[in-house]
JSON list of C-alpha atoms in Angstrom, two decimals:
[
{"chain": "A", "resi": 1, "resn": "MET", "atom": "CA", "xyz": [0.00, 0.00, 0.00]},
{"chain": "A", "resi": 2, "resn": "ALA", "atom": "CA", "xyz": [1.19, 3.53, -0.75]},
{"chain": "A", "resi": 3, "resn": "PHE", "atom": "CA", "xyz": [2.31, 5.74, 2.12]},
{"chain": "A", "resi": 4, "resn": "ASN", "atom": "CA", "xyz": [1.16, 9.23, 2.99]},
{"chain": "A", "resi": 5, "resn": "ALA", "atom": "CA", "xyz": [2.09, 11.66, 5.79]},
{"chain": "A", "resi": 6, "resn": "THR", "atom": "CA", "xyz": [-0.16, 14.71, 6.08]},
{"chain": "A", "resi": 7, "resn": "LEU", "atom": "CA", "xyz": [0.75, 17.61, 8.37]},
{"chain": "A", "resi": 8, "resn": "ASP", "atom": "CA", "xyz": [-1.96, 19.74, 10.01]},
{"chain": "A", "resi": 9, "resn": "THR", "atom": "CA", "xyz": [-0.99, 22.76, 12.13]},
{"chain": "A", "resi": 10, "resn": "SER", "atom": "CA", "xyz": [-4.44, 24.36, 12.32]},
{"chain": "A", "resi": 11, "resn": "ILE", "atom": "CA", "xyz": [-4.63, 24.04, 16.15]},
{"chain": "A", "resi": 12, "resn": "PRO", "atom": "CA", "xyz": [-2.15, 26.43, 17.83]},
{"chain": "A", "resi": 13, "resn": "GLY", "atom": "CA", "xyz": [0.67, 24.60, 19.59]},
{"chain": "A", "resi": 14, "resn": "ILE", "atom": "CA", "xyz": [-0.14, 21.26, 17.96]},
{"chain": "A", "resi": 15, "resn": "ALA", "atom": "CA", "xyz": [1.44, 19.67, 14.92]},
{"chain": "A", "resi": 16, "resn": "LYS", "atom": "CA", "xyz": [-0.59, 16.67, 13.81]},
{"chain": "A", "resi": 17, "resn": "ILE", "atom": "CA", "xyz": [0.81, 14.22, 11.26]},
{"chain": "A", "resi": 18, "resn": "THR", "atom": "CA", "xyz": [-1.56, 11.61, 9.89]},
{"chain": "A", "resi": 19, "resn": "LEU", "atom": "CA", "xyz": [0.28, 8.50, 8.70]},
{"chain": "A", "resi": 20, "resn": "ALA", "atom": "CA", "xyz": [-1.32, 6.04, 6.29]},
{"chain": "A", "resi": 21, "resn": "GLY", "atom": "CA", "xyz": [-0.06, 2.98, 4.45]},
{"chain": "A", "resi": 22, "resn": "ASP", "atom": "CA", "xyz": [3.29, 1.22, 4.73]},
{"chain": "A", "resi": 23, "resn": "LEU", "atom": "CA", "xyz": [6.22, 3.07, 6.31]},
{"chain": "A", "resi": 24, "resn": "ASP", "atom": "CA", "xyz": [9.50, 1.56, 5.17]},
{"chain": "A", "resi": 25, "resn": "ALA", "atom": "CA", "xyz": [12.88, 2.65, 3.81]},
{"chain": "A", "resi": 26, "resn": "SER", "atom": "CA", "xyz": [11.43, 3.87, 0.52]},
{"chain": "A", "resi": 27, "resn": "THR", "atom": "CA", "xyz": [8.69, 5.96, 2.16]},
{"chain": "A", "resi": 28, "resn": "ALA", "atom": "CA", "xyz": [10.50, 7.18, 5.30]},
{"chain": "A", "resi": 29, "resn": "PRO", "atom": "CA", "xyz": [11.71, 10.39, 3.59]},
{"chain": "A", "resi": 30, "resn": "VAL", "atom": "CA", "xyz": [8.07, 11.50, 3.24]},
{"chain": "A", "resi": 31, "resn": "PHE", "atom": "CA", "xyz": [7.57, 11.11, 7.00]},
{"chain": "A", "resi": 32, "resn": "LYS", "atom": "CA", "xyz": [10.89, 12.83, 7.73]},
{"chain": "A", "resi": 33, "resn": "GLU", "atom": "CA", "xyz": [9.89, 15.82, 5.61]},
{"chain": "A", "resi": 34, "resn": "ALA", "atom": "CA", "xyz": [6.61, 16.14, 7.53]},
{"chain": "A", "resi": 35, "resn": "VAL", "atom": "CA", "xyz": [8.51, 16.01, 10.85]},
{"chain": "A", "resi": 36, "resn": "GLU", "atom": "CA", "xyz": [10.93, 18.70, 9.67]},
{"chain": "A", "resi": 37, "resn": "LYS", "atom": "CA", "xyz": [8.04, 20.97, 8.64]},
{"chain": "A", "resi": 38, "resn": "ALA", "atom": "CA", "xyz": [6.30, 20.32, 11.97]},
{"chain": "A", "resi": 39, "resn": "ALA", "atom": "CA", "xyz": [9.46, 21.22, 13.90]},
{"chain": "A", "resi": 40, "resn": "THR", "atom": "CA", "xyz": [9.53, 24.68, 12.28]},
{"chain": "A", "resi": 41, "resn": "GLU", "atom": "CA", "xyz": [6.22, 25.41, 14.06]},
{"chain": "A", "resi": 42, "resn": "ASN", "atom": "CA", "xyz": [7.78, 24.79, 17.53]},
{"chain": "A", "resi": 43, "resn": "PRO", "atom": "CA", "xyz": [4.74, 22.78, 18.68]},
{"chain": "A", "resi": 44, "resn": "LYS", "atom": "CA", "xyz": [4.08, 21.89, 22.30]},
{"chain": "A", "resi": 45, "resn": "ARG", "atom": "CA", "xyz": [2.57, 18.61, 21.07]},
{"chain": "A", "resi": 46, "resn": "LEU", "atom": "CA", "xyz": [3.50, 16.46, 18.09]},
{"chain": "A", "resi": 47, "resn": "VAL", "atom": "CA", "xyz": [0.55, 14.17, 17.43]},
{"chain": "A", "resi": 48, "resn": "LEU", "atom": "CA", "xyz": [1.07, 11.17, 15.19]},
{"chain": "A", "resi": 49, "resn": "MET", "atom": "CA", "xyz": [-2.26, 9.82, 13.98]},
{"chain": "A", "resi": 50, "resn": "MET", "atom": "CA", "xyz": [-1.48, 6.16, 13.26]},
{"chain": "A", "resi": 51, "resn": "GLU", "atom": "CA", "xyz": [-4.86, 4.48, 12.79]},
{"chain": "A", "resi": 52, "resn": "GLU", "atom": "CA", "xyz": [-4.23, 4.03, 9.06]},
{"chain": "A", "resi": 53, "resn": "LEU", "atom": "CA", "xyz": [-0.57, 3.04, 9.36]},
{"chain": "A", "resi": 54, "resn": "ASP", "atom": "CA", "xyz": [-0.55, -0.61, 8.30]},
{"chain": "A", "resi": 55, "resn": "TYR", "atom": "CA", "xyz": [3.15, -1.39, 8.62]},
{"chain": "A", "resi": 56, "resn": "MET", "atom": "CA", "xyz": [6.28, 0.21, 10.03]},
{"chain": "A", "resi": 57, "resn": "ALA", "atom": "CA", "xyz": [9.80, -1.03, 9.30]},
{"chain": "A", "resi": 58, "resn": "SER", "atom": "CA", "xyz": [12.96, -0.03, 11.16]},
{"chain": "A", "resi": 59, "resn": "ALA", "atom": "CA", "xyz": [13.26, 3.02, 8.89]},
{"chain": "A", "resi": 60, "resn": "GLY", "atom": "CA", "xyz": [10.04, 4.31, 10.44]},
{"chain": "A", "resi": 61, "resn": "LEU", "atom": "CA", "xyz": [11.48, 3.81, 13.91]},
{"chain": "A", "resi": 62, "resn": "ARG", "atom": "CA", "xyz": [14.52, 5.84, 12.88]},
{"chain": "A", "resi": 63, "resn": "ILE", "atom": "CA", "xyz": [12.24, 8.71, 11.87]},
{"chain": "A", "resi": 64, "resn": "LEU", "atom": "CA", "xyz": [10.40, 8.47, 15.20]},
{"chain": "A", "resi": 65, "resn": "MET", "atom": "CA", "xyz": [13.76, 8.84, 16.96]},
{"chain": "A", "resi": 66, "resn": "PHE", "atom": "CA", "xyz": [14.63, 11.70, 14.61]},
{"chain": "A", "resi": 67, "resn": "ALA", "atom": "CA", "xyz": [11.31, 13.37, 15.54]},
{"chain": "A", "resi": 68, "resn": "LYS", "atom": "CA", "xyz": [12.13, 13.06, 19.25]},
{"chain": "A", "resi": 69, "resn": "GLN", "atom": "CA", "xyz": [15.51, 14.72, 18.65]},
{"chain": "A", "resi": 70, "resn": "LYS", "atom": "CA", "xyz": [14.19, 17.35, 16.23]},
{"chain": "A", "resi": 71, "resn": "MET", "atom": "CA", "xyz": [11.42, 18.65, 18.48]},
{"chain": "A", "resi": 72, "resn": "SER", "atom": "CA", "xyz": [11.99, 20.93, 21.43]},
{"chain": "A", "resi": 73, "resn": "GLU", "atom": "CA", "xyz": [12.73, 19.31, 24.78]},
{"chain": "A", "resi": 74, "resn": "ASP", "atom": "CA", "xyz": [9.31, 20.60, 25.90]},
{"chain": "A", "resi": 75, "resn": "THR", "atom": "CA", "xyz": [7.41, 18.93, 23.04]},
{"chain": "A", "resi": 76, "resn": "ASP", "atom": "CA", "xyz": [5.29, 15.93, 24.00]},
{"chain": "A", "resi": 77, "resn": "ILE", "atom": "CA", "xyz": [4.90, 13.30, 21.30]},
{"chain": "A", "resi": 78, "resn": "TYR", "atom": "CA", "xyz": [1.59, 11.47, 21.13]},
{"chain": "A", "resi": 79, "resn": "MET", "atom": "CA", "xyz": [1.00, 8.33, 19.08]},
{"chain": "A", "resi": 80, "resn": "ILE", "atom": "CA", "xyz": [-2.69, 7.78, 18.48]},
{"chain": "A", "resi": 81, "resn": "GLY", "atom": "CA", "xyz": [-4.38, 4.55, 17.44]},
{"chain": "A", "resi": 82, "resn": "ALA", "atom": "CA", "xyz": [-1.36, 2.49, 16.48]},
{"chain": "A", "resi": 83, "resn": "GLN", "atom": "CA", "xyz": [-2.39, -0.90, 15.15]},
{"chain": "A", "resi": 84, "resn": "GLU", "atom": "CA", "xyz": [-1.31, -3.91, 17.17]},
{"chain": "A", "resi": 85, "resn": "THR", "atom": "CA", "xyz": [1.63, -4.84, 14.93]},
{"chain": "A", "resi": 86, "resn": "VAL", "atom": "CA", "xyz": [2.95, -1.27, 14.84]},
{"chain": "A", "resi": 87, "resn": "GLU", "atom": "CA", "xyz": [2.44, -0.84, 18.58]},
{"chain": "A", "resi": 88, "resn": "GLY", "atom": "CA", "xyz": [4.28, -4.11, 19.20]},
{"chain": "A", "resi": 89, "resn": "THR", "atom": "CA", "xyz": [7.25, -2.92, 17.18]},
{"chain": "A", "resi": 90, "resn": "ILE", "atom": "CA", "xyz": [7.38, 0.34, 19.14]},
{"chain": "A", "resi": 91, "resn": "GLU", "atom": "CA", "xyz": [7.14, -1.49, 22.48]},
{"chain": "A", "resi": 92, "resn": "LYS", "atom": "CA", "xyz": [9.86, -4.02, 21.57]},
{"chain": "A", "resi": 93, "resn": "THR", "atom": "CA", "xyz": [12.30, -1.17, 21.01]},
{"chain": "A", "resi": 94, "resn": "GLY", "atom": "CA", "xyz": [11.32, 0.58, 24.25]},
{"chain": "A", "resi": 95, "resn": "PHE", "atom": "CA", "xyz": [10.41, 3.76, 22.34]},
{"chain": "A", "resi": 96, "resn": "ASN", "atom": "CA", "xyz": [6.97, 3.66, 23.97]},
{"chain": "A", "resi": 97, "resn": "THR", "atom": "CA", "xyz": [8.62, 5.05, 27.12]},
{"chain": "A", "resi": 98, "resn": "ALA", "atom": "CA", "xyz": [9.61, 8.21, 25.22]},
{"chain": "A", "resi": 99, "resn": "VAL", "atom": "CA", "xyz": [6.13, 8.98, 23.88]},
{"chain": "A", "resi": 100, "resn": "ILE", "atom": "CA", "xyz": [2.52, 9.03, 25.02]},
{"chain": "A", "resi": 101, "resn": "MET", "atom": "CA", "xyz": [0.51, 6.26, 23.36]},
{"chain": "A", "resi": 102, "resn": "LEU", "atom": "CA", "xyz": [-3.27, 6.57, 23.24]},
{"chain": "A", "resi": 103, "resn": "LYS", "atom": "CA", "xyz": [-5.87, 4.34, 21.62]},
{"chain": "A", "resi": 104, "resn": "GLU", "atom": "CA", "xyz": [-7.86, 7.35, 20.40]},
{"chain": "A", "resi": 105, "resn": "TYR", "atom": "CA", "xyz": [-7.52, 11.11, 20.12]},
{"chain": "A", "resi": 106, "resn": "ASP", "atom": "CA", "xyz": [-8.38, 12.79, 23.43]},
{"chain": "A", "resi": 107, "resn": "ALA", "atom": "CA", "xyz": [-8.80, 16.52, 22.77]},
{"chain": "A", "resi": 108, "resn": "SER", "atom": "CA", "xyz": [-9.08, 17.31, 26.49]},
{"chain": "A", "resi": 109, "resn": "GLN", "atom": "CA", "xyz": [-5.62, 15.87, 27.08]},
{"chain": "A", "resi": 110, "resn": "ILE", "atom": "CA", "xyz": [-3.86, 16.80, 23.85]},
{"chain": "A", "resi": 111, "resn": "GLU", "atom": "CA", "xyz": [-5.25, 20.24, 23.13]},
{"chain": "A", "resi": 112, "resn": "SER", "atom": "CA", "xyz": [-4.73, 21.67, 26.61]},
{"chain": "A", "resi": 113, "resn": "VAL", "atom": "CA", "xyz": [-1.44, 23.37, 25.77]}
]
């Protein structure tokens, strides 16, 4: 399946990237570009909408680590709705301790910047 990463900065203080499809070495640059654009906004929250992300290879994990480094120290990273296989990959690497993982978008928690 094709990959897409769509950035939305319409809510002040929040950069939301919706990920869809298969995230692997060939598609990781698309995600990286979205992270770089998001970082220019200096968001308080980086929200990764992952409900439609079907697969994530190690290249996707590298971009997640890049996102953690690229954002301000004060930026919280949320991962929303990761499918079981993607969530398992994130947990096996221990990266789940560096982000906030939620099953669904919780505006009361995320948008209270």
